[in-house]
Coordinates of C-alpha atoms in Angstrom, one line a residue:
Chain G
X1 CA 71.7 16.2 33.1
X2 CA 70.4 15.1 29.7
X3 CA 69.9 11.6 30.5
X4 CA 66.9 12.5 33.3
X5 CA 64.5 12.5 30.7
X6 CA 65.3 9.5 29.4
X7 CA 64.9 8.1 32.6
X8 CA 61.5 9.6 34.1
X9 CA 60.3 8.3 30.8
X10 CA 61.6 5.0 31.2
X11 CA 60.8 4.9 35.0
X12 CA 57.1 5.7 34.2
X13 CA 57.0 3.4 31.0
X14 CA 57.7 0.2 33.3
X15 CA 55.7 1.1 36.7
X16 CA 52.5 0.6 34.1
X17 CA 54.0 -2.4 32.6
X18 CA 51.9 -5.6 33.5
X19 CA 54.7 -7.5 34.5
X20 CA 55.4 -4.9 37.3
X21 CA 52.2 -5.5 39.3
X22 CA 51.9 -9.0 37.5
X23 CA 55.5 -9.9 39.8
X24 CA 54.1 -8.2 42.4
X25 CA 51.1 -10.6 42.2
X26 CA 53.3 -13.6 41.3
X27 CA 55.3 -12.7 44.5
X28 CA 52.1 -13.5 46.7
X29 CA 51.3 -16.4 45.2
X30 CA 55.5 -17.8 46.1
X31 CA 54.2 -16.8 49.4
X32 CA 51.5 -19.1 50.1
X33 CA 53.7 -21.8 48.2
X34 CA 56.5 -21.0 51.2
X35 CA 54.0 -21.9 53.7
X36 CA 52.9 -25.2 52.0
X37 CA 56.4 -26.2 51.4
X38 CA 57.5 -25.5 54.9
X39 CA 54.3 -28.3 56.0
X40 CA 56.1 -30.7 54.4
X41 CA 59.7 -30.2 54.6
X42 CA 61.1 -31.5 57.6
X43 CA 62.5 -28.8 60.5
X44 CA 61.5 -25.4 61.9
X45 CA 58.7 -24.3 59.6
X46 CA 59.0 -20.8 60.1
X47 CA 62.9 -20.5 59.0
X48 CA 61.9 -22.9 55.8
X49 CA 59.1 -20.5 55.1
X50 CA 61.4 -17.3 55.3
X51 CA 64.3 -19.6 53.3
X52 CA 61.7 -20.1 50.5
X53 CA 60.1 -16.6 50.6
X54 CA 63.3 -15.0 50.4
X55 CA 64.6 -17.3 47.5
X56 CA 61.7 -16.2 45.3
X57 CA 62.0 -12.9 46.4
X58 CA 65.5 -12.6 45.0
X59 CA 64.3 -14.9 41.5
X60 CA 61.7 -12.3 41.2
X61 CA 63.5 -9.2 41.9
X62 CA 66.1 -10.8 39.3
X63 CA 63.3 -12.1 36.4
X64 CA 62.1 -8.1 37.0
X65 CA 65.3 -6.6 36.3
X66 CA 66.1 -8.9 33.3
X67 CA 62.7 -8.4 31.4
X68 CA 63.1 -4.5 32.3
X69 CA 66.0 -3.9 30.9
X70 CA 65.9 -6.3 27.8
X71 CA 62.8 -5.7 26.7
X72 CA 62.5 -2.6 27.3
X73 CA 65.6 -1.1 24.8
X74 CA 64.6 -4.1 23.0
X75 CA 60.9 -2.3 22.5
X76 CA 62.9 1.1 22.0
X77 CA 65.0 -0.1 19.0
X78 CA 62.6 -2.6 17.2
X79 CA 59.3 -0.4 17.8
X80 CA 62.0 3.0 16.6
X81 CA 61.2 5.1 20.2
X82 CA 65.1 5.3 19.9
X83 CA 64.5 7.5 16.7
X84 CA 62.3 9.6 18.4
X85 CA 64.8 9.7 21.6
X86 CA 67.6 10.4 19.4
X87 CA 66.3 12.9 17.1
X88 CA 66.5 14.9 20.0
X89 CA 69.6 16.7 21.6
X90 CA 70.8 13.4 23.5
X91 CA 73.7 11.6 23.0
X92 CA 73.7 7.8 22.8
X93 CA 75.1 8.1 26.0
X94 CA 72.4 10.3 27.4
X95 CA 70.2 7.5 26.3
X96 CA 72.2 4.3 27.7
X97 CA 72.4 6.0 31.0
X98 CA 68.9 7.3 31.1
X99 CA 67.4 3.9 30.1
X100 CA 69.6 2.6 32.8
X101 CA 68.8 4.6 35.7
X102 CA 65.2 4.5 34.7
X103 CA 65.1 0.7 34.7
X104 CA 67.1 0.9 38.1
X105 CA 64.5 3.4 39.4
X106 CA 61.6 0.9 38.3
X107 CA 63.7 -1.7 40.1
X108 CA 63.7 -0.3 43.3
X109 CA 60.3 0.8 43.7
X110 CA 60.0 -3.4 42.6
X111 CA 61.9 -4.4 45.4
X112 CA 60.3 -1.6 47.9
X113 CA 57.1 -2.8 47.3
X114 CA 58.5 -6.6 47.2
X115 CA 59.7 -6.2 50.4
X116 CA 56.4 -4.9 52.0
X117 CA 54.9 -8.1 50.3
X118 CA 57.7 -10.8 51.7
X119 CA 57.8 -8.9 55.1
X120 CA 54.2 -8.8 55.3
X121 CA 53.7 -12.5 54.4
X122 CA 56.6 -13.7 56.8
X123 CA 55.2 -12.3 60.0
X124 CA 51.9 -13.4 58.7
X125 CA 53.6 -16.9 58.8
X126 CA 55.5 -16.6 61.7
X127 CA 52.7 -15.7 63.7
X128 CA 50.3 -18.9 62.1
X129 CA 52.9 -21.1 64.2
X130 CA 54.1 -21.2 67.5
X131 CA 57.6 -20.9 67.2
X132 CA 58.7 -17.5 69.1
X133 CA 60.4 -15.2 66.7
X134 CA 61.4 -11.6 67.0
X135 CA 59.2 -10.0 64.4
X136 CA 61.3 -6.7 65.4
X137 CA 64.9 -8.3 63.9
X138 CA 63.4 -10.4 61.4
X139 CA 61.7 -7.0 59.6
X140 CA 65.1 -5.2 59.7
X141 CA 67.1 -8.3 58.6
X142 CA 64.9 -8.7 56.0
X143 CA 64.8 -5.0 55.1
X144 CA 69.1 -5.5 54.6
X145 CA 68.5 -8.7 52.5
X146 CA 66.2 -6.5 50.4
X147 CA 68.4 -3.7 50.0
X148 CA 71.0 -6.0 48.7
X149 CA 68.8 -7.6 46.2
X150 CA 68.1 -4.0 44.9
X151 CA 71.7 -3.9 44.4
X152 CA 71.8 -7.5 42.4
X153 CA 68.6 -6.3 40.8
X154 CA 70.3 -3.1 39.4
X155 CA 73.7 -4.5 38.9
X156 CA 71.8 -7.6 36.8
X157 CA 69.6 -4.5 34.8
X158 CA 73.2 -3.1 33.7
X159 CA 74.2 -6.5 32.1
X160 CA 70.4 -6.4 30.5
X161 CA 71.0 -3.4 28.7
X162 CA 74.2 -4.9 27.8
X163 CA 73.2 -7.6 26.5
X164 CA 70.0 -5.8 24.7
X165 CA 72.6 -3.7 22.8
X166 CA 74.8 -6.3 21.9
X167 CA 72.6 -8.5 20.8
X168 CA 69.7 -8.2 17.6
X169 CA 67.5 -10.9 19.2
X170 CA 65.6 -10.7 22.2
X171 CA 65.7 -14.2 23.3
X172 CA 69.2 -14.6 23.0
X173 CA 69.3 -11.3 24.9
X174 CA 67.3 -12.8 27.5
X175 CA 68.9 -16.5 27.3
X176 CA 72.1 -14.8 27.8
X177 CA 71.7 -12.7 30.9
X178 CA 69.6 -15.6 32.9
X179 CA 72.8 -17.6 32.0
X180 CA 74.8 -15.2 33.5
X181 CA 72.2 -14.8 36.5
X182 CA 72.7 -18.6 37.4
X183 CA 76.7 -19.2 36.5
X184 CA 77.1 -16.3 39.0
X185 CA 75.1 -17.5 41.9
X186 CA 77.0 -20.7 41.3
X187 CA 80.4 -19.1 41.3
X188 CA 81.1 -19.2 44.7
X189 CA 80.8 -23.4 45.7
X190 CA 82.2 -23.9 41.8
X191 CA 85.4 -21.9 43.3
X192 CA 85.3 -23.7 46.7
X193 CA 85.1 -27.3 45.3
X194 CA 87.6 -26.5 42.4
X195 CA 90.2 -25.1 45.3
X196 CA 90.0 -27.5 47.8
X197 CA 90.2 -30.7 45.5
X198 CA 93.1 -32.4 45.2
X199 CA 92.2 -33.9 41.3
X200 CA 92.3 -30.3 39.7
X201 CA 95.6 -28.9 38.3
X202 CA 96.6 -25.8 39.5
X203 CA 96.7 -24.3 35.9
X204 CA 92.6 -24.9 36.3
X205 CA 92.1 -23.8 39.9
X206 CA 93.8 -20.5 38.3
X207 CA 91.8 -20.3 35.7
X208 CA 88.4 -21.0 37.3
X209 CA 89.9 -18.4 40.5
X210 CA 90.5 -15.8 37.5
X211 CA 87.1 -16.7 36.8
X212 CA 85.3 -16.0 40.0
X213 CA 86.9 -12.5 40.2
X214 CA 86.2 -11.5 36.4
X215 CA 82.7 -13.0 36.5
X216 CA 79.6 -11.3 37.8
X217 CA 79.4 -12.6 41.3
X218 CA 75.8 -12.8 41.8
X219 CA 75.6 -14.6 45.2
X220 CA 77.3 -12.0 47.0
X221 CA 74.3 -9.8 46.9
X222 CA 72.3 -13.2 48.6
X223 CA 72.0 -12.8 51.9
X224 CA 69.3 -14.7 53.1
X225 CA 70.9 -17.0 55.5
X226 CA 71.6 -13.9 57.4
X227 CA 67.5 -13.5 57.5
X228 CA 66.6 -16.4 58.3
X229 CA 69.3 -17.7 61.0
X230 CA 69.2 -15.0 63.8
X231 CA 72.4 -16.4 65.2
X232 CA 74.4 -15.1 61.7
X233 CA 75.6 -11.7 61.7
X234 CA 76.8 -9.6 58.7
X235 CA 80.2 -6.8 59.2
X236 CA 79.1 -3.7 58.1
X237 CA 82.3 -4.1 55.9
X238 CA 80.8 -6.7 53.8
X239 CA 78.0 -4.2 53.2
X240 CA 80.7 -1.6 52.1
X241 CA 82.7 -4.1 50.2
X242 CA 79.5 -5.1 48.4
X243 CA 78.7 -2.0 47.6
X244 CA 81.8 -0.8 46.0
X245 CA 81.9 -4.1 44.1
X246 CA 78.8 -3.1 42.5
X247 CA 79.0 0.5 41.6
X248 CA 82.7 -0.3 39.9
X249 CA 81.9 -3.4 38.2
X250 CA 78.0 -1.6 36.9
X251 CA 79.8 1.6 35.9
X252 CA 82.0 -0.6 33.7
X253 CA 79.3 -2.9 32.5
X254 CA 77.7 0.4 31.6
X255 CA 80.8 1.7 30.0
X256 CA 80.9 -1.3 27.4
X257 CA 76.9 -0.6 26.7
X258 CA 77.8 3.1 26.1
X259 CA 80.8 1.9 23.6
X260 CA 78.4 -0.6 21.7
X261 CA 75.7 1.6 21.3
X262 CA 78.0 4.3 20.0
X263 CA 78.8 1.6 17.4
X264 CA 75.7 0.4 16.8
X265 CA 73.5 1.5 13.5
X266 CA 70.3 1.8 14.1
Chain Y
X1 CA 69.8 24.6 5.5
X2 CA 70.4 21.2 5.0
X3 CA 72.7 20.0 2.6
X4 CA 73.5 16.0 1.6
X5 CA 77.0 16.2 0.1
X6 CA 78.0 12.7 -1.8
X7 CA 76.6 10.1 0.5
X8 CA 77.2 6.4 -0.2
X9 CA 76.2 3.1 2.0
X10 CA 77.0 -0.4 1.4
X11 CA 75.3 -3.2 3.4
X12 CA 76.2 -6.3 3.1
X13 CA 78.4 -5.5 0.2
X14 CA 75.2 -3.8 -1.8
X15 CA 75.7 -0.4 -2.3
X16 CA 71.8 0.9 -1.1
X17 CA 72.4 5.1 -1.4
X18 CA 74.9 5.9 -4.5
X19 CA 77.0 9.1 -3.7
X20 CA 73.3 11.3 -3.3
X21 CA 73.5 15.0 -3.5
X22 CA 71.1 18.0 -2.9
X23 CA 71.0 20.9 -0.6
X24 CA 67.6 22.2 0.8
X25 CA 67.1 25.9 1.1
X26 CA 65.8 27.9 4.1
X27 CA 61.5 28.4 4.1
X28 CA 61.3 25.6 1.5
X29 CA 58.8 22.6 1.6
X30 CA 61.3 19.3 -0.1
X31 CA 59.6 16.5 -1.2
X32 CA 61.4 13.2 -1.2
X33 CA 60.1 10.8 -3.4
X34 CA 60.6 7.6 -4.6
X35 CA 59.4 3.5 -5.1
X36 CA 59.9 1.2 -2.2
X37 CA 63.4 0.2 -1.0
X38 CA 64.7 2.8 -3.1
X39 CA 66.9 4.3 -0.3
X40 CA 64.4 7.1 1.1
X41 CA 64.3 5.8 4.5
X42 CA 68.3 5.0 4.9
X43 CA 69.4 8.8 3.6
X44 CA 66.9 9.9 6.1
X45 CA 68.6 7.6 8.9
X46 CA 71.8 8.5 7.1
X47 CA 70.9 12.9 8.1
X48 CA 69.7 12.2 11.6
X49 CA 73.0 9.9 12.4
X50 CA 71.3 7.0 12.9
X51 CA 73.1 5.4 10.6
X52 CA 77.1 6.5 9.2
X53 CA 77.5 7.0 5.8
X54 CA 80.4 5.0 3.8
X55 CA 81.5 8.1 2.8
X56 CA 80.6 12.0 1.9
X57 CA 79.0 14.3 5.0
X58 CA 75.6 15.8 6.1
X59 CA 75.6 19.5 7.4
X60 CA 72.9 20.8 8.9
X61 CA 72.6 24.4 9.6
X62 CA 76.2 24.6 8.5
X63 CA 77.1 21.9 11.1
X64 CA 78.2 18.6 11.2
X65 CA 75.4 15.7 10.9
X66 CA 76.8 14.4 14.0
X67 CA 77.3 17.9 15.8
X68 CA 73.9 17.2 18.3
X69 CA 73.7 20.9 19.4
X70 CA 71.6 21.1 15.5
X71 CA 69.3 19.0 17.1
X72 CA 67.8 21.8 19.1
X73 CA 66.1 23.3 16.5
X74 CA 65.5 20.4 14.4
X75 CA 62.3 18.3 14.0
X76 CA 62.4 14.7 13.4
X77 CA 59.5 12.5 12.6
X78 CA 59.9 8.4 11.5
X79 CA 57.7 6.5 9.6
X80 CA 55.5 4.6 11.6
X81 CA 56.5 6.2 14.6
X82 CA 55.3 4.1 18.0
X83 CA 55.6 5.2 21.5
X84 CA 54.5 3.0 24.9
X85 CA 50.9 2.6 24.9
X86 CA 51.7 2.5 28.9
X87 CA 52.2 6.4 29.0
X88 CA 49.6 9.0 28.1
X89 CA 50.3 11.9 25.7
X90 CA 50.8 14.2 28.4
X91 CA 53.4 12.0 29.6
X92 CA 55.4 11.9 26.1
X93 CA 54.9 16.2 25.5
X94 CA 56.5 15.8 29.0
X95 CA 59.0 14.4 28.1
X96 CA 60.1 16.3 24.9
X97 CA 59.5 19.3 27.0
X98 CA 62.0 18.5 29.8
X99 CA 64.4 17.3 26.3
X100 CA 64.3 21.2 25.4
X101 CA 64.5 22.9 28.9
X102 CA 60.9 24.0 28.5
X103 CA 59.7 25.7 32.0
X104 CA 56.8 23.7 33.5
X105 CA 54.3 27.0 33.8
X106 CA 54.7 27.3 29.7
X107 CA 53.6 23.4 29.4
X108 CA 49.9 23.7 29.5
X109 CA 49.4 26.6 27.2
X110 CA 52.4 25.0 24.7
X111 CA 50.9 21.4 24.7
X112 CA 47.2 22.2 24.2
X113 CA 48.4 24.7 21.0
X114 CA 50.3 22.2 19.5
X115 CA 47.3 18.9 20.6
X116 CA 44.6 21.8 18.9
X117 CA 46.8 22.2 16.0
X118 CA 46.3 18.0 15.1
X119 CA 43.0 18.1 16.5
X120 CA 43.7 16.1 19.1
X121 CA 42.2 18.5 22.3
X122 CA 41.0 16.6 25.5
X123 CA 43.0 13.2 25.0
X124 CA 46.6 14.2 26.3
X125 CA 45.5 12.6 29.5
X126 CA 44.5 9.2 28.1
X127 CA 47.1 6.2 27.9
X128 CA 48.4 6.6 23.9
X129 CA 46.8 2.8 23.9
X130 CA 43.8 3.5 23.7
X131 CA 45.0 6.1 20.7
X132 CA 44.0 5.3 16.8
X133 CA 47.3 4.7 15.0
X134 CA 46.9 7.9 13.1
X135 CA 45.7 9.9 16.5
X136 CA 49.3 8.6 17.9
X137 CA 51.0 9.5 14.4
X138 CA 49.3 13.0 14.8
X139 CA 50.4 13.2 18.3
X140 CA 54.2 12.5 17.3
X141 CA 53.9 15.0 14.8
X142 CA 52.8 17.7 17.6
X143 CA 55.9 16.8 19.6
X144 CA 58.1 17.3 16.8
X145 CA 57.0 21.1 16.8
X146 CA 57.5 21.6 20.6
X147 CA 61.0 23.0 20.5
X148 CA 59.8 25.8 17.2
X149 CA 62.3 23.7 15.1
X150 CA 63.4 25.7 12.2
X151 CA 63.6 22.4 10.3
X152 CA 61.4 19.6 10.1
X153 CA 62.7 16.1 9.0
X154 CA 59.5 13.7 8.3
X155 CA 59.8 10.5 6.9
X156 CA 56.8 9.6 5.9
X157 CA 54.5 11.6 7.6
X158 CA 51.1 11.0 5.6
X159 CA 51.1 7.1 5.5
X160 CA 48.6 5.6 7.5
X161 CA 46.4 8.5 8.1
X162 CA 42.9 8.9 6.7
X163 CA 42.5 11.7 4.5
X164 CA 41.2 13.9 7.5
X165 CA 44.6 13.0 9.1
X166 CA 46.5 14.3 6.0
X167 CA 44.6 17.3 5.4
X168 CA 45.7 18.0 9.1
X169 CA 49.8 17.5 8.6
X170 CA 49.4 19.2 5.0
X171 CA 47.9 22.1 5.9
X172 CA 50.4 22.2 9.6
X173 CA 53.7 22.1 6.7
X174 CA 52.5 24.6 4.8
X175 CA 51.7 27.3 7.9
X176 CA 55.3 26.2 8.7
X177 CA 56.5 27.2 5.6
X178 CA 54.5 30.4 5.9
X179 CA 56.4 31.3 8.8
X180 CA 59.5 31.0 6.9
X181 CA 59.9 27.3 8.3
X182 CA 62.0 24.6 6.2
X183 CA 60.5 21.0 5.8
X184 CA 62.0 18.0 4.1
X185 CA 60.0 15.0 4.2
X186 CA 59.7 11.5 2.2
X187 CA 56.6 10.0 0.4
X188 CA 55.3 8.1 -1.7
X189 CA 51.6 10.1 -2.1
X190 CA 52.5 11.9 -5.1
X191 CA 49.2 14.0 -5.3
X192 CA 50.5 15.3 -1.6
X193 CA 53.8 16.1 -2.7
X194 CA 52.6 17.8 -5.6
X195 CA 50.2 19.9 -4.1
X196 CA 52.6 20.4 -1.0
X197 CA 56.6 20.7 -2.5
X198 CA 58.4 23.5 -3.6
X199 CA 61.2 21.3 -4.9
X200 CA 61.6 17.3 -5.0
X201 CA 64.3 15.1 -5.5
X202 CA 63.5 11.0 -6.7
X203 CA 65.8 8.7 -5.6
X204 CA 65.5 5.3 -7.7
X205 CA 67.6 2.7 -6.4
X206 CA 70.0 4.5 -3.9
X207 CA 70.4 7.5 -6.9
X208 CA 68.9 11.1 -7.0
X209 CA 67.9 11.1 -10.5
X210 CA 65.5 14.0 -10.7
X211 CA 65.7 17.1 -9.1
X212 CA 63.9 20.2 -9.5
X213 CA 61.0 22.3 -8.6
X214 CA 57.7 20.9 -8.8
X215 CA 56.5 23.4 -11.4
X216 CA 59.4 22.7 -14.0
X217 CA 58.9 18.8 -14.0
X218 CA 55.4 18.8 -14.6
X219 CA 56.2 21.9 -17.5
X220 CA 59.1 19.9 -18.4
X221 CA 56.9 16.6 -18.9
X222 CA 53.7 17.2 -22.3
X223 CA 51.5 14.8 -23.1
X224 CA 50.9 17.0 -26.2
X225 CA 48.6 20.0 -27.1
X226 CA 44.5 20.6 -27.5
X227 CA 44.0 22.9 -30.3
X228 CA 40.8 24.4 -30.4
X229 CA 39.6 25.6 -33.9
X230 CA 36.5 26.5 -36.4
X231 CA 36.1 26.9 -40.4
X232 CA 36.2 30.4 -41.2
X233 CA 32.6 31.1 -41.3
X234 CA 31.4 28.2 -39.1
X235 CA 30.0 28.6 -35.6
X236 CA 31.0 24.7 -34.7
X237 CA 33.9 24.4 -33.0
X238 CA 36.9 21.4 -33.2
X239 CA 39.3 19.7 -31.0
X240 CA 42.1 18.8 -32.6
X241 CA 45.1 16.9 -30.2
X242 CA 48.8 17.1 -31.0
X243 CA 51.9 15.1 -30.2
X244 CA 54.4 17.5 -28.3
X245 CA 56.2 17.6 -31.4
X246 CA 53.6 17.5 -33.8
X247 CA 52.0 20.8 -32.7
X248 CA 53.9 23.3 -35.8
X249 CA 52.9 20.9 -38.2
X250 CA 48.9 20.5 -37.0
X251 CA 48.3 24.8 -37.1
X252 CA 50.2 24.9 -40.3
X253 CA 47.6 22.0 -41.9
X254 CA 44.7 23.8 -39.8
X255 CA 45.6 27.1 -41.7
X256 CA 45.6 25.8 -45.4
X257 CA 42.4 23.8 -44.6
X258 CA 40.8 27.6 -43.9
X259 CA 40.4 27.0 -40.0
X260 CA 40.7 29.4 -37.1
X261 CA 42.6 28.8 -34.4
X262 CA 40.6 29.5 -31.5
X263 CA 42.8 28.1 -28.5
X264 CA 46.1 25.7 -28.1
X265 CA 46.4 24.3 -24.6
X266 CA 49.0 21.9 -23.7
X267 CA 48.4 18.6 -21.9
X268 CA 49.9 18.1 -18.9
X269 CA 51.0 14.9 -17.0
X270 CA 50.1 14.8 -13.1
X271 CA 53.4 14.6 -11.0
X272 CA 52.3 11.2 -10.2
X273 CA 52.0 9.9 -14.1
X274 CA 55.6 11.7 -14.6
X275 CA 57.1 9.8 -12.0
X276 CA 56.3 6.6 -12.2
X277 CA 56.8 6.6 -16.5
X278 CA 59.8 8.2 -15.5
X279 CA 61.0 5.7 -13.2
X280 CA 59.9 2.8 -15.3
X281 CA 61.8 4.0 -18.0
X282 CA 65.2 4.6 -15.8
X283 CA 64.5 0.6 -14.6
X284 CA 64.3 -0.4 -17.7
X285 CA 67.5 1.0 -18.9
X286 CA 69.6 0.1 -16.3

C-alpha cells in the first residue's frame, strides 16, 4: 500500500513535534486545575474533578488533532515536502490517505498516553478524598471514554486535512475546523430545544433536524457522564452505532479531501 | 527522454509559459536557464504534474506526464527543498527507500554510498535541524539518487550552496552522465551551466528563445578577433583587435603595410555575457 510511507513519515514527523509532549504537559497542568476547581465548586469533589479532567481531556485530544492535521499538510505544501512526496510514485491519493492515517496514528498514541495521564491523576484525586470510589470501574470507564475520544480525535483530523486542502490560509484552516469542533458538540441540545418549542415553525425544526444529521456530530463521541456517574450505563449498541457513524462519515470526509487535492495545483 | 511538446499556462489571465518546446535526449546534461520569474520554476512544476498545463503535453520516457509509473525511475529535486527538522536523515532515506520497495538489508550499504557521495558520512543519524541549509540541500539531492533514476529533474540545485557544496552536485551530474544518465536542471549560475550543459534552452518571459548546445552559442556569439602580427624584418610583435566583421578588411591593410601575420584568435563571450546581452536585447524589443 503506497500510502504507508506517507504515513510512518507523518506518524514520526508529529510524535517529535513540541506540541505532542507540550499537550501532554498541558494535560497535567488541567489536572491540578480539576482538583482546585472541584475545592470550590459546590458537590461531590471527586465526580467534579473527573467532570473537569475529562472535559480537558477531550479539548486536548481535539486542539491535538486539529493542529496535527492542519499544520501539518499546511507545513507540507507551503514548506514544498509535497514536491518531494509527489515526485515520487504516489498518487495524490496515496498522499491524502497517508497524511491521514499518519495523523490518526499520532493521535492515538496522543490519547494512549492521555489516558495514562487523566487515569493516573484521577485515582490520584480520588484517593486525596474520602469519598469511596471503585478505582477498578472508574479506570475501565474511563479507558471507554478515551477510546471514544480517539474516535472524535481521528474523525476531527479528517475534517483537518479537509479543511487544510481546501483552504490557502492556515488560520482560516484552523478557525474553520474549531468552528466546526464547537457547532457539533452543540448540535445535540440546539436540536432538542429547536424540537420541543412550540415558537419554531416546523419548516425550521426541519431544517435545523436536516442539520443535526448532515453536520459533524461531535458530542456523540463525549461520553463522560458515563465516567463520572457510576449509576449510567452505555449499550454496547451505542458503541457500535458510534463507530459505524464514524468510519462512513471519515471515509467520505476523506473522499472530498482526495477530490480537492486531485484539483488542487500546487 | 523527456520531451515538452507546446505547453502554455495562464494565471490569472497572464499567460506565464508561452507554448514552450524542447525535447531532451537520453545521457545528456540540459541546462535551463533564464532571469527571475521568467517561467523556469512553473515548466518544471508543469513536467512533474504539479501543476496542469492550459494546453500541449509532457512525455516522459515516452509516457504521459501524468502516467506516475515514470516516476520510478525519475529523480526530482525543488528549489529550496525543506524537510521536518523533527526527523533525522536516516529517517527521510527511510522513507524514500520504503517509496521504491528497497529491501531493508540493502539500506545501510545504499544510504552511506549515496551520504559519502555529498559528503555527508556520520550525520544520517542526527535530527535534519540541526543540518546547515546546504547539508539538508545535499542530503535531498542524495535521496533523489536512491531509486538509480535514469532521469534527474533539479530545479535549482546549486543555489544556496557554498562553492564546496556545488563542486559536490557538479561533479555528482556529471558521473551521472558518465554512466549514460540524463539530467535536466534550472539555474541561474551561468559559469555552472556552462562548464556543466551539453545543451541549454533560455526561457525569457514564459518563451524558449534560445536553444542549442553550449558549444554553438558561445561559437555563435564573437566579440571580434586578436590578430597577432610583426613588420617583415622586425622582431616586435603587435596586437591588433578586430570587429567580427572588420577582420578581412584589418589582414588585407596589415599586408599592404608589409606585416606578418603571426596569429588571428577570435574573442569569445562567456555563456554568462551572451545571455544576459542577449536577453536584454529580446526585453528591449518586445
Amino acid at each position: 500500500m503506497n500510502a504507508i510511507p506517507v504515513a510512518k513519515l507523518t506518524f514520526k514527523e508529529l510524535l517529535k513535534e513540541k506540541a505532542f509532549l507540550g499537550l501532554l504537559l498541558f494535560e497535567v497542568f488541567l489536572l491540578f486545575v480539576s482538583k482546585l476547581i472541584s475545592n470550590v465548586v459546590a458537590g461531590d469533589t471527586v465526580k467534579v474533578a473527573m467532570d473537569f479532567a475529562l472535559a480537558f481531556f477531550f479539548f486536548t485530544v481535539a486542539l491535538f488533532s486539529i493542529f496535527a492535521s492542519v499544520g501539518s499538510t499546511f507545513r507540507d505544501i507551503s514548506d514544498k515536502v509535497v514536491y518531494l512526496i509527489l515526485s515520487k510514485p504516489l498518487r495524490r491519493r496515496d498522499y491524502v490517505l497517508g497524511k491521514f492515517l499518519g495523523v490518526a496514528g499520532a493521535v492515538a498514541l496522543f490519547t494512549f498516553f492521555s489516558f495514562f495521564v487523566v487515569t493516573a491523576g484521577i485515582l490520584t484525586i480520588s484517593s486525596l478524598s474520602n469519598l469511596y470510589v471503585p478505582h477498578v470501574i472508574v479506570v475501565e470507564r474511563v479507558f471507554l471514554v478515551s477510546i471514544l475520544t480517539c474516535m472524535m480525535g481521528i474523525f476531527l483530523s479528517a475534517f483537518g486535512l479537509l479543511f487544510a486542502v481546501l483552504f490557502t490560509s492556515q488560520i482560516l484552516a484552523l478557525l474553520s475546523v474549531l468552528f466546526l469542533f464547537f457547532a457539533g458538540l452543540e448540535l445535540s441540545p440546539v436540536k432538542e430545544l429547536v424540537t420541543s418549542s412550540k415558537y419554531v415553525s416546523p419548516i425550521n425544526k426541519v431544517i435545523v433536524q436536516l442539520a443535526y444529521y448532515l453536520f459533524p456530530n461531535f458530542s456523540l463521541f463525549d461520553i463522560k457522564d458515563y465516567a463520572v456517574h457510576l449509576s449510567l450505563t452505555v449499550s454496547p449498541l451505542y458503541f457500535l452505532l458510534v463507530s459505524v457513524y464514524f468510519l462512513i462519515y471519515t471515509s467520505a470526509v476523506l473522499v472530498v479531501s482526495t477530490l480537492l487535492f486531485e484539483r488542487r495545483e500546487l | 527522454m523527456l520531451k515538452v511538446e507546446s505547453i502554455s499556462k495562464k494565471f490569472k489571465e497572464k499567460l506565464v509559459i508561452k507554448e514552450v518546446t524542447f525535447e531532451i535526449l537520453e545521457g545528456e546534461i540540459f541546462g535551463f536557464i533564464g532571469p527571475n520569474g521568467a517561467g523556469k520554476t512553473t515548466t518544471i512544476k508543469i513536467i512533474m504534474d504539479f501543476v496542469k498545463p492550459d494546453s500541449g503535453r509532457v512525455l516522459i520516457f515516452g509516457r504521459p506526464n501524468t502516467d506516475i509509473s515514470v516516476r520510478r525511475k525519475l529523480g526530482f529535486l525543488p528549489e529550496r527543498p525543506y524537510i521536518y527538522g523533527s526527523i533525522t536523515g536516516k529517517e527521510y532515506l527511510d522513507f524514500c527507500a520504503d517509496v521504491f520497495g528497497v529491501p531493508y538489508y540493502e539500506r545501510r550499504k545504499l544510504f552511506s554510498r549515496l551520504l559519502e557521495l555529498v559528503d555527508l558520512t556520520g550525520v544520517e543519524e542526527q535530527l535534519i535541524s540541526s543540518y546547515s541549509k546546504g547539508m539538508v540541500q545535499r542530503l535531498l539531492f542524495a535521496s533523489t539518487l536512491i531509486n538509480d533514476p535514469d532521469l534527474l529533474i533539479l530545479d535549482e540545485p546549486m543555489s544556496g550552496l557554498d562553492p564546496v557544496g556545488r563542486n559536490i552536485i557538479a561533479s555528482v551530474m556529471k558521473d551521472l552522465k558518465e554512466k549514460g544518465k540524463t539530467v535536466f536542471y534550472s539555474s541561474h549560475i551561468i559559469q555552472d551551466v556552462e562548464r556543466l550543459s551539453d545543451r541549454v534552452a533560455v526561457i525569457v518571459d514564459g518563451e524558449i528563445k534560445l536553444l542549442d548546445s553550449v558549444a554553438n552559442i558561445v561559437q555563435n556569439f564573437l566579440k571580434g578577433y586578436q590578430v597577432t602580427a610583426r613588420k617583415v624584418g622586425s622582431s616586435n610583435l603587435e596586437v591588433f583587435r578586430a570587429e567580427p566583421d572588420e577582420l578581412w578588411p584589418l589582414l588585407e591593410r596589415l599586408k599592404t603595410e608589409g606585416y606578418e601575420i603571426i596569429s588571428v584568435e577570435p574573442e569569445r563571450l562567456s555563456l554568462e555575457e551572451i545571455l544576459v546581452s542577449y536577453i536584454q536585447r529580446k526585453r528591449r524589443a518586445g
